[in-house]
Coordinates of C-alpha atoms (C1' of nucleotides) in Angstrom, one line a residue:
Chain A
X1 CA -3.0 27.9 -23.3
X2 CA -1.4 29.4 -20.1
X3 CA 0.2 27.4 -17.5
X4 CA -2.9 28.0 -15.0
X5 CA -5.0 26.8 -18.0
X6 CA -3.3 23.6 -18.8
X7 CA -3.3 22.7 -14.8
X8 CA -7.0 23.5 -14.6
X9 CA -7.7 21.2 -18.0
X10 CA -5.5 18.3 -16.2
X11 CA -7.2 18.6 -13.0
X12 CA -10.9 18.9 -14.4
X13 CA -10.7 16.2 -16.9
X14 CA -10.2 13.3 -13.9
X15 CA -12.7 15.0 -11.9
X16 CA -15.2 15.2 -14.7
X17 CA -14.3 11.4 -14.8
X18 CA -16.4 10.9 -11.5
X19 CA -18.9 13.7 -11.2
X20 CA -19.8 16.6 -13.0
X21 CA -18.1 20.0 -12.8
X22 CA -20.2 22.9 -12.3
X23 CA -18.9 26.1 -14.3
X24 CA -18.3 28.2 -10.8
X25 CA -16.5 25.2 -9.6
X26 CA -14.1 25.7 -13.0
X27 CA -13.9 28.8 -12.5
X28 CA -12.3 28.3 -9.1
X29 CA -10.4 25.9 -10.2
X30 CA -9.4 28.2 -13.4
X31 CA -7.8 30.9 -10.9
X32 CA -6.7 28.1 -7.4
X33 CA -2.8 27.4 -9.0
X34 CA 0.1 29.4 -9.6
X35 CA 4.1 28.9 -9.0
X36 CA 4.0 26.6 -12.1
X37 CA 7.8 25.0 -12.0
X38 CA 10.0 22.3 -13.9
X39 CA 11.6 19.5 -12.0
X40 CA 14.6 18.0 -14.0
X41 CA 14.1 14.0 -13.5
X42 CA 15.4 12.9 -10.3
X43 CA 14.9 15.5 -8.6
X44 CA 12.3 15.3 -5.3
X45 CA 9.0 17.7 -5.7
X46 CA 8.7 17.5 -2.1
X47 CA 11.0 16.1 0.8
X48 CA 10.0 13.7 3.7
X49 CA 9.5 16.0 6.5
X50 CA 8.5 19.1 5.1
X51 CA 5.4 20.9 6.3
X52 CA 4.1 22.6 2.5
X53 CA 1.8 25.5 2.5
X54 CA 1.1 24.6 -0.6
X55 CA -0.3 21.4 -2.0
X56 CA 1.6 20.8 -5.9
X57 CA -0.2 19.5 -8.6
X58 CA 1.7 17.3 -11.9
X59 CA 0.3 19.1 -15.4
X60 CA 3.1 16.8 -17.2
X61 CA 5.7 14.1 -16.4
X62 CA 5.4 11.0 -13.9
X63 CA 6.2 11.5 -10.2
X64 CA 6.3 9.1 -7.4
X65 CA 6.1 8.8 -3.4
X66 CA 8.7 7.1 -1.7
X67 CA 10.3 6.2 1.5
X68 CA 13.6 5.1 1.7
X69 CA 15.3 2.8 4.8
X70 CA 18.5 2.5 6.3
X71 CA 19.6 -0.1 4.1
X72 CA 18.9 2.0 1.4
X73 CA 16.6 0.2 -0.2
X74 CA 13.9 2.7 -1.3
X75 CA 10.5 1.6 -2.1
X76 CA 7.8 3.6 -4.3
X77 CA 4.4 3.7 -2.7
X78 CA 2.5 5.7 -5.6
X79 CA 2.6 7.2 -8.9
X80 CA 1.5 9.8 -9.9
X81 CA 0.2 11.2 -13.8
X82 CA -0.6 14.1 -15.4
X83 CA -3.7 15.6 -13.5
X84 CA -2.6 14.3 -10.2
X85 CA -2.1 15.6 -6.9
X86 CA 1.1 14.6 -5.3
X87 CA 0.3 16.0 -1.7
X88 CA -3.1 17.2 -1.5
X89 CA -3.1 15.2 2.0
X90 CA -0.5 17.4 3.4
X91 CA -3.1 20.2 3.6
X92 CA -4.3 18.2 6.3
X93 CA -1.4 15.7 7.4
X94 CA 1.0 19.1 7.8
X95 CA 4.2 17.4 7.9
X96 CA 5.1 15.0 5.3
X97 CA 6.0 11.6 5.7
X98 CA 7.5 11.0 2.8
X99 CA 8.8 12.0 -0.5
X100 CA 7.9 12.8 -4.0
X101 CA 10.4 12.4 -6.6
X102 CA 10.1 13.2 -10.1
X103 CA 10.4 9.9 -12.5
X104 CA 10.7 12.2 -15.6
X105 CA 11.0 16.1 -16.0
X106 CA 7.9 17.2 -14.6
X107 CA 5.9 20.6 -14.9
X108 CA 3.9 21.4 -11.8
X109 CA 1.5 23.8 -10.6
X110 CA 0.9 24.4 -6.5
X111 CA -2.3 25.2 -4.6
X112 CA -1.8 27.6 -1.2
X113 CA -3.4 25.6 1.7
X114 CA -5.0 29.0 2.3
X115 CA -7.2 28.8 -1.1
X116 CA -8.1 24.8 -0.1
X117 CA -8.8 25.9 3.0
X118 CA -10.9 28.8 1.7
X119 CA -12.9 25.8 -0.6
X120 CA -13.7 23.8 2.2
X121 CA -15.4 26.8 3.6
X122 CA -17.3 27.6 1.2
X123 CA -17.7 24.7 -1.4
X124 CA -19.1 21.5 -0.1
X125 CA -19.1 19.7 -3.5
X126 CA -15.4 20.9 -5.0
X127 CA -14.4 19.6 -1.1
X128 CA -16.2 16.6 -1.6
X129 CA -14.4 16.2 -4.8
X130 CA -10.9 16.7 -3.6
X131 CA -11.8 14.4 -0.6
X132 CA -12.6 11.6 -3.2
X133 CA -9.4 12.3 -5.3
X134 CA -7.5 11.0 -1.8
X135 CA -9.9 8.1 -1.1
X136 CA -9.0 7.0 -4.7
X137 CA -5.1 7.3 -4.0
X138 CA -6.1 5.2 -1.2
X139 CA -8.2 2.7 -3.0
X140 CA -4.9 2.0 -5.1
X141 CA -3.0 2.1 -1.9
X142 CA -5.3 -1.3 -1.4
X143 CA -4.9 -2.9 -4.5
X144 CA -0.9 -2.6 -4.1
X145 CA -1.4 -4.3 -1.0
X146 CA -2.7 -6.7 -2.9
X147 CA 0.1 -7.3 -5.3
X148 CA 2.6 -7.2 -3.0
X149 CA 1.1 -9.4 -0.5
X150 CA -0.5 -12.1 -2.6
X151 CA 0.3 -11.4 -6.6
X152 CA 3.5 -13.3 -7.5
X153 CA 5.9 -11.1 -9.6
X154 CA 4.5 -11.4 -13.4
X155 CA 0.8 -10.8 -11.9
X156 CA 1.6 -7.8 -10.1
X157 CA 3.5 -6.8 -12.9
X158 CA 0.7 -7.1 -15.5
X159 CA -1.5 -5.5 -12.4
X160 CA 0.6 -2.4 -12.9
X161 CA 0.2 -2.2 -16.4
X162 CA -2.8 -2.5 -16.7
X163 CA -3.8 0.1 -14.0
X164 CA -1.7 2.7 -15.5
X165 CA -3.2 1.9 -18.8
X166 CA -6.7 3.1 -17.4
X167 CA -5.7 5.8 -15.3
X168 CA -3.4 7.2 -18.9
X169 CA -6.5 6.4 -20.7
X170 CA -9.1 8.4 -18.1
X171 CA -6.8 11.7 -18.8
X172 CA -6.2 10.8 -22.9
X173 CA -2.8 10.0 -22.6
X174 CA -3.0 6.4 -24.2
X175 CA -2.6 6.1 -27.8
X176 CA -4.6 2.5 -28.9
X177 CA -3.3 0.1 -26.9
X178 CA 0.0 1.7 -26.0
X179 CA 1.2 4.7 -23.6
X180 CA 4.6 6.3 -22.5
X181 CA 6.0 5.1 -19.7
X182 CA 9.5 6.7 -19.1
X183 CA 10.8 4.7 -16.2
X184 CA 14.0 2.3 -15.8
X185 CA 14.2 -1.4 -14.1
X186 CA 15.2 -0.2 -10.8
X187 CA 12.5 2.1 -10.6
X188 CA 10.1 -0.4 -11.6
X189 CA 11.7 -2.5 -8.8
X190 CA 11.2 0.2 -5.9
X191 CA 7.9 0.1 -7.4
X192 CA 6.5 -3.4 -6.9
X193 CA 9.1 -4.7 -4.0
X194 CA 11.3 -6.4 -6.3
X195 CA 14.6 -6.4 -7.3
X196 CA 15.7 -5.0 -10.9
X197 CA 17.1 -8.1 -12.5
X198 CA 13.4 -10.0 -11.0
X199 CA 11.8 -7.2 -12.8
X200 CA 13.8 -7.9 -16.3
X201 CA 13.3 -11.4 -16.3
X202 CA 9.3 -11.1 -15.2
X203 CA 9.7 -8.2 -18.2
X204 CA 10.9 -10.8 -20.9
X205 CA 8.2 -13.2 -19.5
X206 CA 5.3 -11.6 -20.2
X207 CA 6.9 -10.3 -23.4
X208 CA 7.8 -14.2 -24.6
X209 CA 3.9 -14.3 -23.7
X210 CA 3.3 -12.0 -26.3
X211 CA 1.8 -9.8 -23.8
X212 CA 2.7 -6.5 -24.2
X213 CA 6.0 -4.7 -25.6
X214 CA 8.1 -2.3 -24.2
X215 CA 10.5 -0.5 -26.3
X216 CA 12.0 3.2 -25.7
X217 CA 9.3 3.6 -23.1
X218 CA 6.8 2.7 -24.8
X219 CA 4.1 0.6 -23.5
X220 CA 2.1 -1.8 -26.1
X221 CA -0.5 -4.2 -24.7
X222 CA -0.5 -6.6 -27.3
X223 CA -4.0 -8.7 -25.3
X224 CA -5.3 -7.0 -23.1
X225 CA -8.1 -10.1 -22.0
X226 CA -5.0 -12.5 -21.1
X227 CA -3.4 -9.6 -19.5
X228 CA -6.6 -8.7 -17.3
X229 CA -6.8 -12.6 -16.6
X230 CA -3.2 -13.1 -15.4
X231 CA -3.0 -10.1 -13.0
X232 CA -6.9 -10.8 -11.7
X233 CA -7.9 -7.2 -13.0
X234 CA -11.1 -5.6 -11.5
X235 CA -11.1 -2.2 -12.4
X236 CA -13.8 -0.9 -10.0
X237 CA -11.1 -0.1 -7.3
X238 CA -10.2 3.0 -9.9
X239 CA -13.8 4.2 -9.1
X240 CA -13.8 5.7 -12.9
X241 CA -17.6 6.2 -12.7
X242 CA -19.4 9.0 -13.0
X243 CA -22.1 10.1 -10.5
X244 CA -23.2 12.3 -7.9
X245 CA -20.5 12.6 -5.0
Chain B
X1 CA -23.6 4.8 28.8
X2 CA -25.4 4.4 26.3
X3 CA -24.4 3.3 22.5
X4 CA -24.5 6.1 21.3
X5 CA -22.3 7.9 23.8
X6 CA -20.2 5.1 23.7
X7 CA -19.5 5.6 19.8
X8 CA -19.2 9.5 20.1
X9 CA -16.8 8.7 23.0
X10 CA -14.8 6.3 21.0
X11 CA -14.9 8.9 17.7
X12 CA -14.4 11.9 19.4
X13 CA -11.3 10.3 21.8
X14 CA -9.8 9.5 18.1
X15 CA -10.1 13.0 16.8
X16 CA -9.2 15.0 19.9
X17 CA -5.8 13.5 19.3
X18 CA -5.3 15.4 16.4
X19 CA -7.5 18.7 16.9
X20 CA -9.7 19.8 19.0
X21 CA -13.1 19.2 19.0
X22 CA -15.5 22.1 19.5
X23 CA -18.7 21.4 21.6
X24 CA -21.2 21.9 18.7
X25 CA -19.0 19.5 17.1
X26 CA -19.1 17.0 19.9
X27 CA -23.1 17.8 20.3
X28 CA -23.1 16.6 16.4
X29 CA -20.9 13.4 16.7
X30 CA -23.4 12.4 19.6
X31 CA -25.9 12.1 17.7
X32 CA -24.9 11.1 14.2
X33 CA -24.8 7.4 14.8
X34 CA -27.7 4.7 15.0
X35 CA -28.2 0.8 14.4
X36 CA -25.8 -0.4 16.8
X37 CA -24.9 -3.6 16.1
X38 CA -22.8 -7.0 17.3
X39 CA -21.1 -9.1 14.8
X40 CA -19.4 -12.4 15.3
X41 CA -15.7 -13.1 14.5
X42 CA -15.5 -13.7 11.1
X43 CA -18.6 -12.2 9.9
X44 CA -18.5 -9.8 7.4
X45 CA -19.5 -6.1 8.6
X46 CA -19.4 -5.0 4.8
X47 CA -19.1 -6.9 1.6
X48 CA -17.3 -6.0 -1.6
X49 CA -19.7 -4.8 -4.4
X50 CA -21.9 -3.2 -1.7
X51 CA -22.9 0.0 -2.3
X52 CA -23.6 1.2 1.5
X53 CA -26.1 4.3 2.4
X54 CA -24.4 4.6 5.9
X55 CA -21.2 4.2 7.5
X56 CA -19.5 2.1 9.6
X57 CA -18.3 2.9 13.3
X58 CA -16.4 0.2 15.2
X59 CA -16.8 0.3 19.1
X60 CA -15.6 -2.3 20.1
X61 CA -13.3 -5.2 18.9
X62 CA -11.3 -5.6 15.9
X63 CA -11.9 -5.8 11.9
X64 CA -10.1 -5.5 8.8
X65 CA -10.4 -5.0 5.2
X66 CA -9.8 -7.5 2.9
X67 CA -9.8 -9.0 -0.6
X68 CA -9.8 -12.1 -1.7
X69 CA -7.8 -13.6 -5.3
X70 CA -9.2 -16.4 -7.4
X71 CA -6.7 -19.0 -5.8
X72 CA -8.4 -18.2 -2.3
X73 CA -5.2 -16.4 -1.1
X74 CA -6.8 -13.4 1.7
X75 CA -4.7 -10.5 1.8
X76 CA -6.0 -8.0 4.6
X77 CA -5.4 -4.4 3.6
X78 CA -6.0 -2.7 7.1
X79 CA -6.8 -2.9 10.4
X80 CA -9.4 -1.3 13.0
X81 CA -9.3 -0.4 16.2
X82 CA -12.4 1.0 18.6
X83 CA -13.1 4.5 17.1
X84 CA -12.2 3.5 13.6
X85 CA -14.6 3.8 10.4
X86 CA -14.0 0.9 8.4
X87 CA -15.6 2.6 5.4
X88 CA -16.2 6.1 5.7
X89 CA -14.9 6.0 2.3
X90 CA -17.8 4.8 1.0
X91 CA -19.5 7.9 1.9
X92 CA -18.0 9.0 -1.4
X93 CA -16.5 6.3 -3.3
X94 CA -20.2 5.0 -3.5
X95 CA -19.4 1.2 -4.3
X96 CA -16.9 -1.2 -2.1
X97 CA -13.8 -2.3 -4.0
X98 CA -13.3 -4.7 -0.7
X99 CA -14.6 -6.3 2.1
X100 CA -14.6 -6.0 5.6
X101 CA -14.6 -9.0 7.9
X102 CA -14.8 -8.8 11.8
X103 CA -11.8 -10.5 13.3
X104 CA -13.1 -10.9 16.8
X105 CA -17.0 -10.0 18.2
X106 CA -17.5 -6.5 17.4
X107 CA -19.8 -3.9 18.8
X108 CA -20.5 -1.4 15.5
X109 CA -22.7 1.6 14.8
X110 CA -23.2 3.2 12.2
X111 CA -23.9 6.8 10.4
X112 CA -26.1 7.5 7.5
X113 CA -24.2 8.6 4.4
X114 CA -27.2 12.0 4.3
X115 CA -25.7 12.8 7.9
X116 CA -22.6 13.0 6.8
X117 CA -23.8 14.5 3.3
X118 CA -25.2 17.3 5.7
X119 CA -22.1 17.9 7.9
X120 CA -20.2 18.4 4.7
X121 CA -22.5 21.3 3.9
X122 CA -22.6 22.9 7.2
X123 CA -19.5 22.2 9.1
X124 CA -16.4 23.0 7.2
X125 CA -13.7 21.8 10.0
X126 CA -15.8 18.5 11.2
X127 CA -15.6 18.0 7.6
X128 CA -12.0 18.2 7.3
X129 CA -11.4 15.9 10.8
X130 CA -13.0 13.4 8.7
X131 CA -11.4 13.8 5.5
X132 CA -7.7 13.8 7.8
X133 CA -9.1 10.5 9.3
X134 CA -9.3 8.9 5.8
X135 CA -5.8 10.9 5.1
X136 CA -4.5 8.8 7.9
X137 CA -5.6 5.3 6.1
X138 CA -4.0 6.3 3.6
X139 CA -0.5 6.8 5.0
X140 CA -0.7 3.9 7.2
X141 CA -1.5 1.7 3.9
X142 CA 1.8 3.0 2.7
X143 CA 3.5 2.3 5.4
X144 CA 2.5 -1.1 4.9
X145 CA 3.7 -0.7 1.3
X146 CA 7.3 -0.3 2.4
X147 CA 6.9 -2.8 4.9
X148 CA 5.5 -5.6 2.5
X149 CA 7.7 -4.5 0.2
X150 CA 11.1 -3.9 1.4
X151 CA 11.0 -5.0 5.2
X152 CA 12.1 -8.8 6.1
X153 CA 9.2 -10.2 7.6
X154 CA 10.6 -9.7 11.3
X155 CA 10.8 -6.4 10.6
X156 CA 7.5 -5.9 8.9
X157 CA 5.9 -7.8 12.2
X158 CA 7.9 -5.7 14.4
X159 CA 6.9 -2.7 12.6
X160 CA 3.3 -4.0 12.7
X161 CA 3.6 -4.4 16.7
X162 CA 4.9 -0.6 17.0
X163 CA 2.3 0.3 15.3
X164 CA -0.7 -1.4 17.1
X165 CA 1.2 -0.4 20.5
X166 CA 0.8 3.4 19.5
X167 CA -2.8 3.7 18.0
X168 CA -4.4 1.5 20.9
X169 CA -2.3 3.6 23.4
X170 CA -4.0 6.8 21.9
X171 CA -7.6 5.6 22.6
X172 CA -6.2 4.2 25.6
X173 CA -6.5 0.5 24.8
X174 CA -3.1 -0.6 26.4
X175 CA -2.0 -1.3 30.0
X176 CA 1.9 -0.5 30.3
X177 CA 3.8 -2.1 27.3
X178 CA 1.1 -5.0 26.7
X179 CA -2.5 -5.2 24.6
X180 CA -4.9 -7.6 23.4
X181 CA -5.0 -8.8 20.3
X182 CA -7.1 -11.5 19.3
X183 CA -6.0 -12.6 15.9
X184 CA -4.7 -15.9 14.5
X185 CA -1.6 -16.5 12.8
X186 CA -3.6 -17.6 9.8
X187 CA -4.7 -13.8 10.3
X188 CA -1.2 -12.4 10.9
X189 CA -0.3 -14.1 7.4
X190 CA -3.1 -12.7 5.6
X191 CA -1.7 -9.4 7.2
X192 CA 1.7 -9.2 6.1
X193 CA 1.1 -11.2 3.1
X194 CA 3.3 -14.3 4.6
X195 CA 1.8 -18.1 5.4
X196 CA 1.0 -19.0 8.9
X197 CA 3.9 -21.1 9.2
X198 CA 6.3 -18.5 8.1
X199 CA 4.6 -16.0 10.6
X200 CA 4.7 -18.6 13.6
X201 CA 8.8 -18.6 12.8
X202 CA 9.0 -15.2 12.7
X203 CA 7.2 -14.9 16.3
X204 CA 9.6 -17.2 17.4
X205 CA 12.3 -15.3 16.5
X206 CA 11.0 -12.3 18.4
X207 CA 10.5 -14.1 21.6
X208 CA 13.5 -15.6 21.3
X209 CA 15.0 -12.7 21.0
X210 CA 12.8 -11.1 24.1
X211 CA 11.6 -8.2 22.1
X212 CA 8.0 -9.5 23.0
X213 CA 5.7 -12.1 24.5
X214 CA 2.8 -13.1 22.8
X215 CA 0.4 -15.6 24.9
X216 CA -3.4 -15.7 25.0
X217 CA -4.1 -13.2 23.0
X218 CA -2.1 -10.6 24.9
X219 CA 1.1 -9.1 23.6
X220 CA 3.7 -7.4 25.7
X221 CA 6.5 -5.7 24.6
X222 CA 9.5 -6.4 26.6
X223 CA 11.6 -4.1 24.9
X224 CA 10.4 -1.4 22.7
X225 CA 13.5 0.4 21.8
X226 CA 14.9 -2.3 20.4
X227 CA 11.7 -3.4 18.5
X228 CA 11.4 0.2 17.2
X229 CA 15.0 -0.3 15.6
X230 CA 14.3 -3.4 14.5
X231 CA 11.6 -2.1 12.5
X232 CA 13.0 1.3 11.7
X233 CA 9.5 2.7 12.8
X234 CA 9.1 5.9 12.4
X235 CA 5.6 7.1 14.0
X236 CA 5.3 10.2 12.1
X237 CA 3.1 8.7 9.8
X238 CA 0.2 8.3 12.2
X239 CA 0.2 11.5 12.7
X240 CA -0.8 12.0 16.2
X241 CA 0.0 15.4 16.8
X242 CA -2.6 17.9 17.8
X243 CA -3.1 20.8 15.8
X244 CA -5.0 23.0 13.8
X245 CA -6.5 21.1 10.9
Chain C
dC1 C1' -14.2 -35.3 27.7
dG2 C1' -14.0 -35.1 22.8
dA3 C1' -13.7 -32.4 18.7
dG4 C1' -12.2 -29.0 16.1
dG5 C1' -9.4 -24.9 15.5
dT6 C1' -4.7 -23.4 16.0
dC7 C1' -0.1 -23.7 17.0
dT8 C1' 4.4 -26.2 15.8
dT9 C1' 7.6 -28.6 14.0
dG10 C1' 10.5 -31.1 9.7
dA11 C1' 11.6 -31.5 5.2
dA12 C1' 11.4 -30.0 0.4
dG13 C1' 11.1 -27.1 -2.9
dA14 C1' 9.8 -22.3 -5.4
dC15 C1' 10.7 -17.5 -6.0
dG16 C1' 13.1 -14.4 -5.9
dA17 C1' 17.3 -11.4 -4.1
dT18 C1' 22.4 -11.0 -4.8
dC19 C1' 27.0 -10.3 -7.3
dA20 C1' 29.7 -10.1 -11.4
dA21 C1' 29.9 -9.3 -15.6
dC22 C1' 29.0 -7.9 -19.9
dA23 C1' 26.2 -5.6 -23.9
dA24 C1' 23.2 -1.9 -25.2
dA25 C1' 21.3 2.2 -25.3
dC26 C1' 21.4 7.4 -24.4
dG27 C1' 23.5 11.8 -24.3
dT28 C1' 26.9 14.8 -24.1
dG29 C1' 30.4 17.2 -25.8
dG30 C1' 33.6 18.0 -29.6
Chain D
dC1 C1' 28.1 13.6 -36.6
dC2 C1' 30.8 10.9 -34.3
dA3 C1' 33.4 9.4 -29.9
dC4 C1' 33.0 8.1 -25.4
dG5 C1' 31.5 8.0 -21.1
dT6 C1' 27.9 6.7 -18.3
dT7 C1' 23.4 4.5 -17.3
dT8 C1' 20.1 1.0 -18.2
dG9 C1' 19.0 -3.6 -19.8
dT10 C1' 21.0 -8.6 -19.8
dT11 C1' 22.5 -12.6 -18.4
dG12 C1' 24.8 -16.8 -15.3
dA13 C1' 25.4 -18.9 -11.3
dT14 C1' 24.6 -19.1 -6.2
dC15 C1' 22.3 -18.2 -1.9
dG16 C1' 18.4 -17.2 1.0
dT17 C1' 13.7 -16.2 2.4
dC18 C1' 9.5 -17.8 2.3
dT19 C1' 6.0 -21.5 0.8
dT20 C1' 4.3 -26.0 1.0
dC21 C1' 2.5 -30.4 2.7
dA22 C1' 1.9 -33.3 6.3
dA23 C1' 2.1 -34.9 10.6
dG24 C1' 1.7 -34.3 15.6
dA25 C1' 0.7 -31.3 19.7
dC26 C1' -2.1 -28.2 21.9
dC27 C1' -5.5 -25.3 23.5
dT28 C1' -10.2 -24.6 24.0
dC29 C1' -14.6 -24.9 24.7
dG30 C1' -19.9 -27.1 24.2

DNA sequence: CGAGGTCTTGAAGACGATCAACAAACGTGG
DNA sequence: CCACGTTTGTTGATCGTCTTCAAGACCTCG
């Protein structure tokens, strides 16, 4: 499969979970990506303050949005899986107000903003689908706010695992109850607003309760029901429902 | 001024901060609202689980998005000022994954989703402006994630005050360095993921440092520079820049 | 003037941070 | 394929921020 076809397939898969994608739309998506590149883990995909002329899609690998404070403390505000745009919002926001870092080696593809502009002029339904993608980003942000504000660390961790499992499952990246998740405990801490030491202890608690196992970057959920209960996980916020939009 | 004109003016003001609005677009906005209502403080404007057939704009008053956990703990995930849509996202997300509550008495107006649908079919630029509004919501969510995850309570509080000041100023609702903010300390706690007791002590600290005063719902910023420094506030995330979108 | 809500204060305790050290795993080059 | 260096994970001890609980003061509004 060509790079272009792989990128298109990843995006189309994500869209088709939520609505029908017409042959014409598939053709447009099939032609829209260019500039395929591989980014090393730890490198920036987009930098804070940039004014990109294109938006970037993750074709393979994990990346994250982040902001850094003067103290050096870092907060990751979103995590991107294959098929996710890392900065579709830069099309209209123009200036990046955060960076995007590759958490693992990432294969990426880009769409020119001029192409997106043309789509908004001629493809109302496809425009709404892209708008929808950014709305789901927002819904996830809200759920993370609840996790950070009101869930204890173990509930927050459980919630994150539930979310990742469903998001990965929706794009075919789970095997039974497990998935690959190549992040360190420091990164997990930056994701959840915790110290890496506390992440470590929280994970031990989850393992001791036989809720999950996590070895060599593979997470296996051992008891979905109890994990979901612990997290008070309600998947409606992921909007994994296929209907006309 | 009629209800319809007031709603249109509030929305247009917010849009014109970020991009030019054409006469035709103004005319469309002038006709799009209906169903003007007043909501009492504490009442829901939209309920979790609803499938609205319209989106709601706050014309006057303060409201907030929220989720509630089984423990009864509540987290507010966004605050809406006059001119803000509380659920523009329901147009595409379809099902509400959170509630929206009036923090003060609110005057609201609604737009039918069929009207929004028609706009997306015929008004590409206006569609992008509406999309932009939801993207700014997302940018604010991200900044709040940083606040909750990595800022101490006093920095988080300072950051919130800075944000509110600029957002209110951009729609003409500040007087010099002060603004009306009708929320209780319990609600502030729900906003920031803190207990009301800690909110109280944090506010005392801000007052003792002569950074702000807060009496009878009026916040006055006494030293913007030091407040901004304390918050590490960088207003770029509000995207208060007028440019073609 | 009374009543309910809101703010304030104190005391005690929990959750998570920090610091420091060591163990384990990984990957890189020889 | 082993050796070594670096990154990552783990543990213990101590500290600090924020929570909880409880009571009293204040304020607002009917």
